[in-house]
Coordinates of N, CA and C in Angstrom, one line a residue:
Chain A
G1 N -15.2 25.1 -2.8 CA -15.1 23.6 -2.3 C -14.2 23.5 -1.2
E2 N -13.8 22.3 -0.9 CA -12.8 22.0 0.2 C -11.6 21.8 -0.5
D3 N -10.6 22.1 0.3 CA -9.2 22.2 -0.3 C -8.3 21.0 0.4
V4 N -7.9 20.1 -0.4 CA -7.2 18.9 -0.1 C -6.1 18.8 -0.8
E5 N -4.8 18.7 0.1 CA -3.5 18.9 -0.3 C -2.6 17.7 -0.1
Q6 N -1.9 17.3 -1.3 CA -1.1 16.3 -1.1 C 0.4 16.5 -2.0
S7 N 1.3 16.0 -1.6 CA 2.4 16.0 -2.4 C 2.1 15.1 -3.8
L8 N 3.1 15.5 -4.9 CA 2.6 14.9 -6.0 C 3.4 13.7 -6.1
F9 N 4.4 13.7 -5.8 CA 5.6 12.7 -6.1 C 6.0 11.6 -4.9
L10 N 6.3 10.3 -5.1 CA 7.1 9.8 -3.9 C 7.6 8.4 -4.7
S11 N 8.7 8.2 -4.4 CA 9.6 7.1 -4.9 C 10.1 6.4 -3.8
V12 N 9.8 5.0 -3.8 CA 10.5 4.3 -2.8 C 11.1 2.7 -3.4
R13 N 11.9 2.2 -2.6 CA 12.6 0.7 -3.2 C 11.4 -0.1 -2.6
E14 N 11.6 -1.4 -3.3 CA 10.7 -2.3 -3.0 C 11.1 -2.8 -1.7
G15 N 10.1 -3.1 -0.8 CA 10.5 -3.6 0.6 C 10.2 -2.6 1.6
D16 N 10.7 -1.5 1.4 CA 10.5 -0.2 2.0 C 9.1 0.3 2.5
S17 N 9.0 1.2 3.4 CA 7.8 1.3 3.8 C 7.6 2.8 3.0
S18 N 6.2 3.0 2.5 CA 6.0 4.4 1.9 C 4.9 5.2 3.0
V19 N 5.1 6.5 2.8 CA 4.1 7.3 3.6 C 3.9 8.5 2.9
I20 N 2.4 8.3 2.6 CA 1.7 9.5 1.6 C 0.9 10.2 2.6
N21 N 1.0 11.7 2.5 CA 0.6 12.6 3.2 C -0.5 13.5 2.5
C22 N -1.3 14.1 3.3 CA -2.5 14.7 3.2 C -3.0 15.7 4.1
T23 N -3.2 16.9 3.6 CA -3.6 17.8 4.6 C -5.2 18.4 3.9
Y24 N -6.4 18.7 5.0 CA -7.4 18.8 4.5 C -8.2 20.1 5.3
T25 N -9.4 20.6 4.7 CA -9.6 22.0 5.3 C -10.9 21.8 6.3
D26 N -11.7 20.6 5.9 CA -13.0 20.8 6.7 C -13.1 20.1 7.7
S27 N -13.1 20.8 9.0 CA -13.1 20.3 10.4 C -14.1 19.4 10.6
S28 N -15.3 19.4 9.7 CA -16.3 19.0 10.1 C -16.5 17.5 9.2
S29 N -15.5 17.1 8.4 CA -15.4 15.9 7.9 C -15.7 14.6 8.8
T30 N -16.6 13.8 8.6 CA -16.7 12.6 9.5 C -15.9 11.7 9.1
Y31 N -15.8 11.4 7.8 CA -14.9 10.0 7.3 C -13.8 10.7 6.5
L32 N -12.6 10.1 6.4 CA -11.5 10.4 5.2 C -11.2 9.2 5.0
Y33 N -10.8 9.1 3.4 CA -10.7 8.3 2.8 C -9.4 8.3 2.1
W34 N -8.9 7.0 1.4 CA -8.0 6.9 0.7 C -8.2 6.1 -0.6
Y35 N -7.9 6.4 -1.7 CA -8.2 5.8 -2.9 C -7.0 5.5 -3.6
K36 N -7.2 4.3 -4.7 CA -5.7 4.0 -5.4 C -6.2 4.3 -6.6
Q37 N -5.7 4.8 -7.7 CA -6.0 4.7 -9.2 C -4.8 4.2 -9.9
E38 N -4.8 3.0 -10.5 CA -3.7 2.3 -11.4 C -3.8 2.9 -12.8
P39 N -3.0 3.0 -13.6 CA -3.2 3.7 -14.9 C -4.4 3.0 -15.8
G40 N -5.1 3.9 -16.3 CA -6.3 3.6 -17.3 C -7.6 3.0 -16.3
A41 N -7.2 3.2 -15.2 CA -8.4 2.5 -14.3 C -9.2 3.7 -13.5
G42 N -10.4 3.1 -13.0 CA -10.9 3.9 -12.2 C -10.3 4.2 -10.7
L43 N -11.1 4.7 -9.9 CA -10.4 4.8 -8.3 C -11.0 3.6 -7.6
Q44 N -10.2 3.1 -6.7 CA -10.4 2.0 -6.0 C -10.4 2.1 -4.3
L45 N -11.5 2.1 -3.6 CA -11.4 2.6 -2.4 C -10.3 1.5 -1.4
L46 N -9.3 2.2 -1.1 CA -8.6 1.3 0.1 C -9.0 1.3 1.5
T47 N -9.1 2.4 2.1 CA -9.4 2.2 3.3 C -10.0 3.8 3.7
Y48 N -10.7 3.6 4.9 CA -11.4 5.1 5.3 C -11.2 4.9 6.8
I49 N -11.2 6.1 7.4 CA -11.0 6.3 8.8 C -12.2 7.4 9.4
F50 N -12.8 7.1 10.4 CA -13.6 7.8 11.0 C -13.1 8.9 12.0
S51 N -13.4 10.2 11.9 CA -12.7 11.3 12.4 C -12.6 11.2 13.7
N52 N -13.1 10.3 14.8 CA -12.8 10.2 16.1 C -11.9 9.1 16.3
M53 N -11.2 8.8 15.3 CA -10.3 7.5 15.4 C -8.9 8.4 15.1
D54 N -7.7 7.8 15.8 CA -6.4 8.0 15.6 C -5.7 7.5 14.6
M55 N -6.1 6.5 14.3 CA -5.4 5.4 13.8 C -6.3 4.3 13.3
K56 N -5.9 3.8 12.2 CA -6.6 2.6 11.8 C -5.5 1.6 10.9
Q57 N -5.7 0.2 11.3 CA -4.5 -0.5 10.6 C -5.5 -1.6 9.6
D58 N -4.9 -1.8 8.6 CA -5.9 -2.8 7.7 C -4.5 -3.5 7.0
Q59 N -4.2 -4.7 7.5 CA -3.0 -5.7 6.7 C -1.9 -4.5 6.5
R60 N -1.4 -4.3 5.3 CA -0.2 -3.6 5.2 C -0.4 -2.2 5.1
L61 N -1.6 -1.5 5.4 CA -2.0 -0.2 5.3 C -2.2 0.3 6.7
T62 N -1.7 1.6 7.1 CA -2.1 2.0 8.4 C -2.3 3.6 8.0
V63 N -3.6 4.0 8.6 CA -3.8 5.4 8.3 C -3.6 6.0 9.7
L64 N -3.1 7.1 9.6 CA -3.0 8.0 10.9 C -3.7 9.4 10.5
L65 N -4.5 9.6 11.8 CA -5.4 11.0 11.6 C -4.9 11.8 12.8
N66 N -4.5 13.1 12.3 CA -4.0 14.2 13.4 C -5.2 15.2 13.1
K67 N -6.3 15.1 13.9 CA -7.4 16.0 13.4 C -7.3 17.3 13.8
K68 N -6.3 17.6 15.1 CA -5.8 18.9 15.3 C -5.6 19.9 14.1
D69 N -4.4 19.1 13.5 CA -3.7 19.7 12.4 C -4.2 19.2 11.0
K70 N -5.7 18.6 11.1 CA -5.8 18.1 9.7 C -5.2 17.6 9.0
H71 N -4.4 16.7 9.4 CA -3.4 15.9 8.5 C -3.8 14.6 8.5
L72 N -3.5 13.7 7.2 CA -4.0 12.5 7.3 C -2.6 12.1 6.7
S73 N -2.6 10.7 7.0 CA -1.4 10.0 6.4 C -1.7 8.4 6.1
L74 N -1.2 8.0 4.9 CA -1.3 6.7 4.7 C 0.2 6.0 4.7
R75 N 0.2 5.0 5.5 CA 1.5 4.1 5.3 C 1.3 2.8 4.7
I76 N 2.2 2.4 3.8 CA 2.2 1.3 3.1 C 3.2 0.5 3.5
A77 N 3.2 -0.6 4.4 CA 4.3 -1.5 4.9 C 4.9 -2.4 3.5
D78 N 6.1 -2.9 3.6 CA 6.8 -3.5 2.6 C 6.2 -3.4 1.4
T79 N 6.5 -2.1 0.8 CA 5.8 -1.7 -0.6 C 6.2 -2.6 -1.8
Q80 N 5.4 -3.0 -2.5 CA 5.6 -3.7 -3.8 C 5.4 -3.1 -5.0
T81 N 6.2 -3.8 -6.2 CA 5.9 -3.0 -7.3 C 4.3 -2.8 -7.7
G82 N 3.8 -3.8 -7.4 CA 2.1 -3.3 -7.8 C 1.6 -2.2 -7.0
D83 N 2.3 -1.9 -6.0 CA 1.3 -0.6 -5.2 C 1.7 0.6 -6.2
S84 N 2.6 0.6 -7.0 CA 2.6 1.7 -7.9 C 1.7 1.9 -8.5
A85 N 1.1 3.5 -8.5 CA -0.1 4.0 -8.7 C -0.2 5.4 -8.1
I86 N -1.4 6.2 -8.4 CA -1.6 7.4 -7.8 C -2.6 7.2 -6.7
Y87 N -2.4 7.7 -5.4 CA -3.2 7.7 -4.3 C -3.9 9.0 -4.0
F88 N -5.0 8.8 -3.8 CA -6.0 10.3 -3.6 C -6.4 10.1 -2.2
C89 N -6.2 11.4 -1.3 CA -7.1 11.3 -0.2 C -8.4 12.1 -0.6
A90 N -9.4 11.8 0.4 CA -10.8 12.5 0.1 C -11.3 12.9 1.3
E91 N -12.0 13.7 1.3 CA -12.8 14.1 2.7 C -14.2 14.3 2.1
R92 N -15.1 13.9 3.0 CA -16.4 14.2 2.6 C -17.2 15.2 3.2
A93 N -17.8 15.9 2.5 CA -18.9 17.2 2.7 C -19.9 17.0 2.1
G94 N -21.1 16.9 3.1 CA -22.5 16.6 2.2 C -22.3 15.5 1.6
N95 N -22.8 15.6 0.6 CA -22.9 14.3 -0.5 C -22.0 14.2 -1.5
Q96 N -20.7 14.9 -1.2 CA -19.5 15.0 -2.3 C -18.3 14.5 -1.6
F97 N -17.6 13.8 -2.3 CA -16.0 13.7 -1.8 C -15.4 14.9 -2.6
Y98 N -14.5 15.4 -1.7 CA -13.4 16.2 -2.4 C -12.2 15.6 -2.4
F99 N -11.5 15.5 -3.6 CA -10.4 14.8 -3.7 C -9.2 15.7 -3.8
G100 N -7.9 15.0 -3.4 CA -6.8 15.7 -3.2 C -6.1 15.4 -4.8
T101 N -5.0 16.1 -5.0 CA -4.3 16.3 -6.4 C -3.7 14.9 -6.7
G102 N -3.5 13.8 -5.6 CA -3.1 12.9 -5.8 C -1.4 12.4 -5.6
T103 N -1.2 11.7 -5.1 CA 0.6 11.1 -5.1 C 0.7 10.2 -6.0
S104 N 1.6 10.4 -6.9 CA 1.9 9.3 -7.5 C 3.2 8.5 -7.0
L105 N 3.1 7.4 -6.5 CA 3.9 6.4 -6.1 C 4.7 5.5 -7.0
T106 N 6.0 5.8 -7.0 CA 6.9 4.8 -8.0 C 7.6 3.9 -7.2
V107 N 7.6 2.7 -7.2 CA 8.2 1.5 -6.4 C 9.5 1.1 -7.1
I108 N 10.4 1.1 -6.8 CA 11.8 0.9 -7.7 C 12.2 -0.5 -7.0
P109 N 12.2 -1.5 -8.0 CA 12.7 -2.6 -7.9 C 14.0 -2.9 -7.4
Chain B
D1 N -22.7 -9.2 -11.5 CA -22.6 -7.5 -11.7 C -21.1 -7.5 -11.9
T2 N -20.3 -6.8 -12.8 CA -19.1 -6.8 -12.9 C -18.7 -5.3 -12.3
G3 N -19.2 -4.6 -11.8 CA -19.0 -3.1 -11.6 C -19.6 -2.1 -12.3
V4 N -19.0 -1.1 -12.2 CA -19.5 0.4 -13.0 C -18.8 0.4 -14.2
S5 N -19.6 0.3 -15.3 CA -19.3 0.3 -16.8 C -19.6 1.7 -17.4
Q6 N -18.5 2.1 -18.0 CA -18.5 3.1 -18.7 C -18.6 3.1 -20.5
D7 N -19.1 3.8 -21.2 CA -18.8 3.5 -22.7 C -19.0 5.1 -23.2
P8 N -18.3 5.3 -24.2 CA -17.1 4.6 -24.7 C -15.9 4.7 -23.8
R9 N -14.8 4.1 -23.9 CA -13.6 4.4 -22.9 C -12.8 5.6 -23.5
H10 N -12.8 5.7 -24.7 CA -12.1 7.0 -25.2 C -12.9 7.7 -26.3
K11 N -13.0 8.9 -26.4 CA -13.6 9.6 -27.5 C -12.9 10.9 -28.0
I12 N -12.7 10.8 -29.2 CA -12.0 12.1 -29.8 C -12.9 12.8 -30.5
T13 N -13.2 14.3 -30.3 CA -14.3 14.8 -31.0 C -13.5 16.1 -31.7
K14 N -14.1 16.7 -32.7 CA -14.0 18.1 -33.2 C -14.4 18.9 -32.1
R15 N -14.0 20.2 -32.0 CA -14.5 21.3 -31.4 C -15.9 21.7 -31.8
G16 N -16.7 22.0 -30.9 CA -18.0 22.4 -31.4 C -19.2 21.1 -31.8
Q17 N -18.6 20.0 -31.5 CA -19.3 18.7 -31.7 C -20.2 18.6 -30.3
N18 N -21.2 17.7 -30.4 CA -21.5 17.2 -29.2 C -21.4 15.7 -29.0
V19 N -21.1 15.4 -27.6 CA -20.7 14.0 -27.3 C -21.5 13.6 -26.2
T20 N -21.8 12.4 -26.0 CA -22.8 11.6 -25.0 C -22.0 10.5 -24.3
F21 N -21.9 10.3 -23.3 CA -21.5 9.2 -22.6 C -22.1 8.5 -21.8
R22 N -21.9 7.2 -21.5 CA -22.9 6.3 -20.9 C -22.3 5.7 -19.7
C23 N -23.3 5.6 -18.6 CA -22.7 5.0 -17.3 C -23.6 4.0 -16.9
D24 N -23.1 2.9 -16.8 CA -24.1 1.7 -16.1 C -23.7 1.3 -14.6
P25 N -24.5 1.7 -13.8 CA -23.9 1.5 -12.5 C -24.0 0.0 -12.0
I26 N -23.8 -0.2 -10.6 CA -23.9 -1.5 -10.1 C -25.5 -1.6 -9.9
S27 N -26.2 -2.6 -10.4 CA -27.5 -2.7 -10.3 C -28.2 -2.3 -9.0
E28 N -27.6 -2.7 -8.0 CA -28.6 -2.1 -6.8 C -28.3 -1.0 -6.4
H29 N -27.2 0.0 -6.7 CA -27.1 1.1 -6.4 C -27.8 2.1 -6.8
N30 N -28.2 2.7 -5.7 CA -29.4 4.0 -6.1 C -28.8 5.2 -6.3
R31 N -27.7 5.4 -6.0 CA -26.9 6.9 -6.2 C -26.1 6.8 -7.5
L32 N -25.8 7.6 -8.1 CA -25.1 7.7 -9.2 C -24.5 9.2 -9.4
Y33 N -23.2 8.9 -9.5 CA -22.2 10.2 -9.5 C -21.7 10.4 -10.8
W34 N -21.3 11.6 -11.2 CA -20.3 12.0 -12.3 C -19.3 12.9 -11.9
Y35 N -18.1 12.6 -12.2 CA -16.8 13.5 -11.7 C -16.1 13.7 -13.0
R36 N -15.2 14.8 -13.0 CA -14.5 15.0 -14.1 C -13.0 15.1 -13.5
Q37 N -12.2 14.4 -14.1 CA -10.6 14.5 -13.5 C -9.7 15.2 -14.9
T38 N -8.9 16.3 -14.8 CA -8.1 16.7 -15.6 C -6.7 16.1 -15.2
L39 N -5.9 16.3 -16.1 CA -4.5 15.7 -16.0 C -3.8 16.4 -14.5
G40 N -3.4 15.6 -13.9 CA -2.3 16.0 -12.6 C -3.5 16.5 -11.5
Q41 N -4.8 16.2 -11.8 CA -5.7 16.6 -10.6 C -6.6 15.3 -10.2
G42 N -7.3 15.7 -8.9 CA -8.1 14.6 -8.4 C -9.4 14.9 -9.2
P43 N -10.5 13.8 -9.0 CA -11.8 14.3 -9.5 C -12.5 15.3 -8.9
E44 N -13.2 15.8 -9.7 CA -14.0 16.7 -9.3 C -15.6 16.8 -9.6
F45 N -16.3 17.0 -8.6 CA -17.6 16.5 -8.6 C -18.6 17.3 -9.7
L46 N -19.3 16.5 -10.4 CA -20.4 17.4 -11.4 C -21.6 17.5 -10.9
T47 N -22.1 15.9 -10.7 CA -23.6 16.1 -10.5 C -24.0 14.7 -9.7
Y48 N -25.0 14.6 -9.0 CA -25.4 13.2 -8.7 C -26.7 12.9 -8.8
F49 N -27.1 11.5 -8.9 CA -28.7 11.4 -9.0 C -28.9 10.5 -7.7
Q50 N -30.1 10.4 -7.2 CA -30.7 9.4 -6.4 C -31.9 8.7 -7.0
N51 N -31.8 7.9 -7.5 CA -32.6 7.0 -8.4 C -32.7 7.9 -9.5
E52 N -33.9 8.3 -9.9 CA -34.0 9.3 -11.2 C -33.7 10.5 -11.2
A53 N -33.8 10.9 -9.8 CA -33.8 12.5 -9.4 C -32.4 12.9 -9.3
Q54 N -32.2 14.2 -10.2 CA -30.7 14.9 -9.9 C -30.9 15.7 -8.9
L55 N -30.0 15.3 -7.8 CA -30.3 16.2 -6.6 C -29.3 17.3 -6.4
E56 N -28.2 17.1 -7.0 CA -27.1 18.3 -6.9 C -26.4 18.3 -8.2
K57 N -26.0 19.8 -8.5 CA -25.2 20.1 -9.8 C -24.0 20.8 -9.2
S58 N -22.7 20.6 -9.6 CA -21.7 21.5 -9.3 C -21.7 22.8 -10.2
R59 N -21.0 23.8 -9.6 CA -21.0 25.0 -10.7 C -20.2 24.8 -11.9
L60 N -19.5 23.5 -11.9 CA -18.5 23.2 -13.0 C -19.5 22.9 -14.0
L61 N -20.7 22.5 -13.8 CA -21.5 21.8 -14.7 C -22.2 23.0 -15.5
S62 N -21.7 23.6 -16.8 CA -22.2 24.7 -17.4 C -23.5 24.4 -18.2
D63 N -24.4 25.3 -19.0 CA -25.4 24.7 -19.5 C -25.0 23.8 -20.5
R64 N -23.8 23.8 -21.0 CA -23.6 23.0 -22.2 C -23.7 21.5 -21.7
F65 N -23.5 21.1 -20.5 CA -23.7 20.0 -19.9 C -24.9 19.5 -19.4
S66 N -25.5 18.4 -19.8 CA -26.8 17.9 -19.1 C -26.5 16.2 -19.0
A67 N -27.0 16.1 -17.5 CA -27.1 14.5 -17.2 C -28.4 14.4 -16.9
E68 N -28.7 13.0 -17.5 CA -30.0 12.2 -17.2 C -29.7 10.9 -16.7
R69 N -30.8 10.4 -15.8 CA -30.9 9.0 -15.6 C -32.5 8.7 -15.4
P70 N -32.9 8.4 -16.8 CA -34.3 8.4 -16.9 C -35.1 7.3 -16.2
K71 N -34.3 6.3 -15.9 CA -35.3 5.2 -15.4 C -34.5 4.6 -13.8
G72 N -33.6 5.6 -13.4 CA -33.0 5.4 -12.2 C -31.8 4.1 -12.5
S73 N -31.4 3.8 -13.7 CA -30.8 2.7 -13.9 C -29.5 3.4 -14.5
F74 N -29.2 3.4 -15.9 CA -28.1 4.1 -16.4 C -28.2 5.4 -16.5
S75 N -27.1 6.0 -16.8 CA -27.1 7.6 -16.9 C -26.2 7.8 -18.1
T76 N -26.9 8.9 -18.6 CA -25.9 9.6 -19.7 C -25.7 11.1 -19.5
L77 N -24.3 11.4 -20.0 CA -23.7 13.0 -19.8 C -23.5 13.5 -21.0
E78 N -24.1 14.5 -21.5 CA -24.0 15.1 -22.8 C -23.2 16.3 -22.7
I79 N -22.3 16.6 -23.5 CA -21.7 18.0 -23.6 C -22.2 18.3 -25.1
Q80 N -22.9 19.4 -25.0 CA -22.9 20.2 -26.4 C -22.1 21.1 -26.8
R81 N -21.5 21.4 -28.0 CA -20.7 22.3 -28.4 C -19.4 22.3 -27.6
T82 N -18.8 21.2 -27.7 CA -17.4 20.6 -27.0 C -16.5 21.8 -27.4
E83 N -15.4 22.1 -26.3 CA -14.5 23.0 -26.3 C -13.4 22.2 -25.8
Q84 N -12.1 23.1 -26.1 CA -10.9 22.3 -25.8 C -10.9 22.0 -24.4
G85 N -11.2 23.1 -23.4 CA -11.2 22.9 -22.1 C -12.1 21.7 -21.6
D86 N -13.1 21.2 -22.2 CA -13.7 19.7 -21.8 C -12.7 18.6 -22.0
S87 N -11.7 18.7 -22.4 CA -10.8 17.6 -22.4 C -10.6 17.0 -21.2
A88 N -10.9 15.9 -20.7 CA -10.7 15.1 -19.6 C -11.2 13.8 -19.5
M89 N -10.8 13.2 -18.3 CA -11.6 12.0 -18.1 C -12.7 12.1 -17.2
Y90 N -14.0 11.6 -17.9 CA -15.2 11.6 -17.1 C -15.5 10.5 -16.6
L91 N -15.6 10.6 -15.1 CA -15.7 9.3 -14.3 C -17.2 9.2 -13.7
C92 N -17.7 8.0 -13.7 CA -18.9 7.6 -13.1 C -18.4 6.8 -11.9
A93 N -19.6 7.2 -11.1 CA -19.3 6.1 -9.8 C -21.0 6.3 -9.3
S94 N -21.1 4.9 -8.5 CA -22.3 4.5 -7.9 C -22.2 4.1 -6.3
S95 N -23.2 4.2 -5.6 CA -23.4 3.8 -4.3 C -24.5 3.4 -4.1
L96 N -24.8 2.7 -2.9 CA -25.8 2.1 -2.2 C -26.1 2.8 -1.2
G97 N -27.2 3.8 -1.2 CA -27.1 4.9 -0.1 C -26.0 5.9 -0.2
S98 N -25.7 6.5 0.8 CA -24.7 7.5 0.8 C -23.4 7.1 0.5
G99 N -22.8 5.9 0.7 CA -21.5 5.4 0.2 C -20.8 6.0 1.7
I100 N -21.3 6.5 2.6 CA -20.1 7.0 3.8 C -19.2 5.9 4.2
Y101 N -19.6 4.6 4.4 CA -18.9 3.6 4.9 C -18.2 3.0 3.9
Y102 N -18.5 2.7 2.5 CA -17.8 1.9 1.6 C -17.1 2.7 0.4
G103 N -17.4 4.0 0.5 CA -16.9 5.1 -0.4 C -18.1 5.0 -1.6
Y104 N -17.4 5.1 -2.8 CA -18.2 4.8 -4.2 C -17.4 3.8 -4.8
T105 N -18.3 3.2 -5.7 CA -17.5 2.4 -6.9 C -17.4 3.2 -8.1
F106 N -16.1 3.4 -8.3 CA -15.8 4.0 -9.6 C -15.8 3.0 -11.0
G107 N -16.2 3.5 -12.0 CA -16.1 3.1 -13.3 C -14.6 3.5 -13.8
S108 N -14.1 2.8 -14.9 CA -12.8 3.3 -15.5 C -12.6 4.3 -16.1
G109 N -13.9 5.1 -16.3 CA -14.0 6.4 -16.9 C -13.9 6.5 -18.5
T110 N -14.6 7.7 -19.1 CA -14.4 8.0 -20.6 C -13.4 9.1 -20.8
R111 N -12.4 8.7 -21.6 CA -11.5 9.9 -21.8 C -11.7 10.7 -22.9
L112 N -12.2 12.1 -22.9 CA -12.4 12.8 -24.0 C -11.6 13.6 -24.3
T113 N -11.0 13.8 -25.6 CA -10.1 14.6 -26.3 C -10.9 15.3 -27.0
V114 N -10.7 16.7 -27.1 CA -11.4 17.6 -28.0 C -10.4 18.4 -28.4
V115 N -10.3 18.4 -29.8 CA -9.2 18.8 -30.9 C -9.8 19.9 -32.1

């Protein structure tokens, strides 16, 4: 299957920006996604980016895509305690999503 | 419609027993997916249905696993002769069409513990 890599942990102070990074392997991926998982809950789609875009902004979220380096990042501005969760990047290949291992974001008040 | 529902939320079973999980997708969604998530990992694809047809199965889905979606609505995932390695969160998701624009809607999962 595809290999999607993420760093495991990130800790930021409330009000600061968070940047979560991801690398993927399938250069043919058309769409790349960010999901959020809160404790005991399923995955919630946060945003996605089409592979011919470099950047997408959606309120506090900014997605940056470097297709040459197969690098995807998610920036959360003005991080709040409610943003504490695990964040997964995912690439789509065929009819499947391939998820990274997830980055656990802890927001310190 | 309140989203994707999974039942039970938690299941503890003894090794060797059979277990069955149920997933009720969003009613107008024609595609239904099963994923497995182990601790510290992202979800891994198991299988998916389009309506009642099971179109893809992962190599992770051994002969002890079987999934059905008999009327194209709810789905069941059965694990026979459970092993400790089956302990995981089993996630169900659904989508209308390929889900390429909106991703999938995931349920909260069934956490299986095999003792």
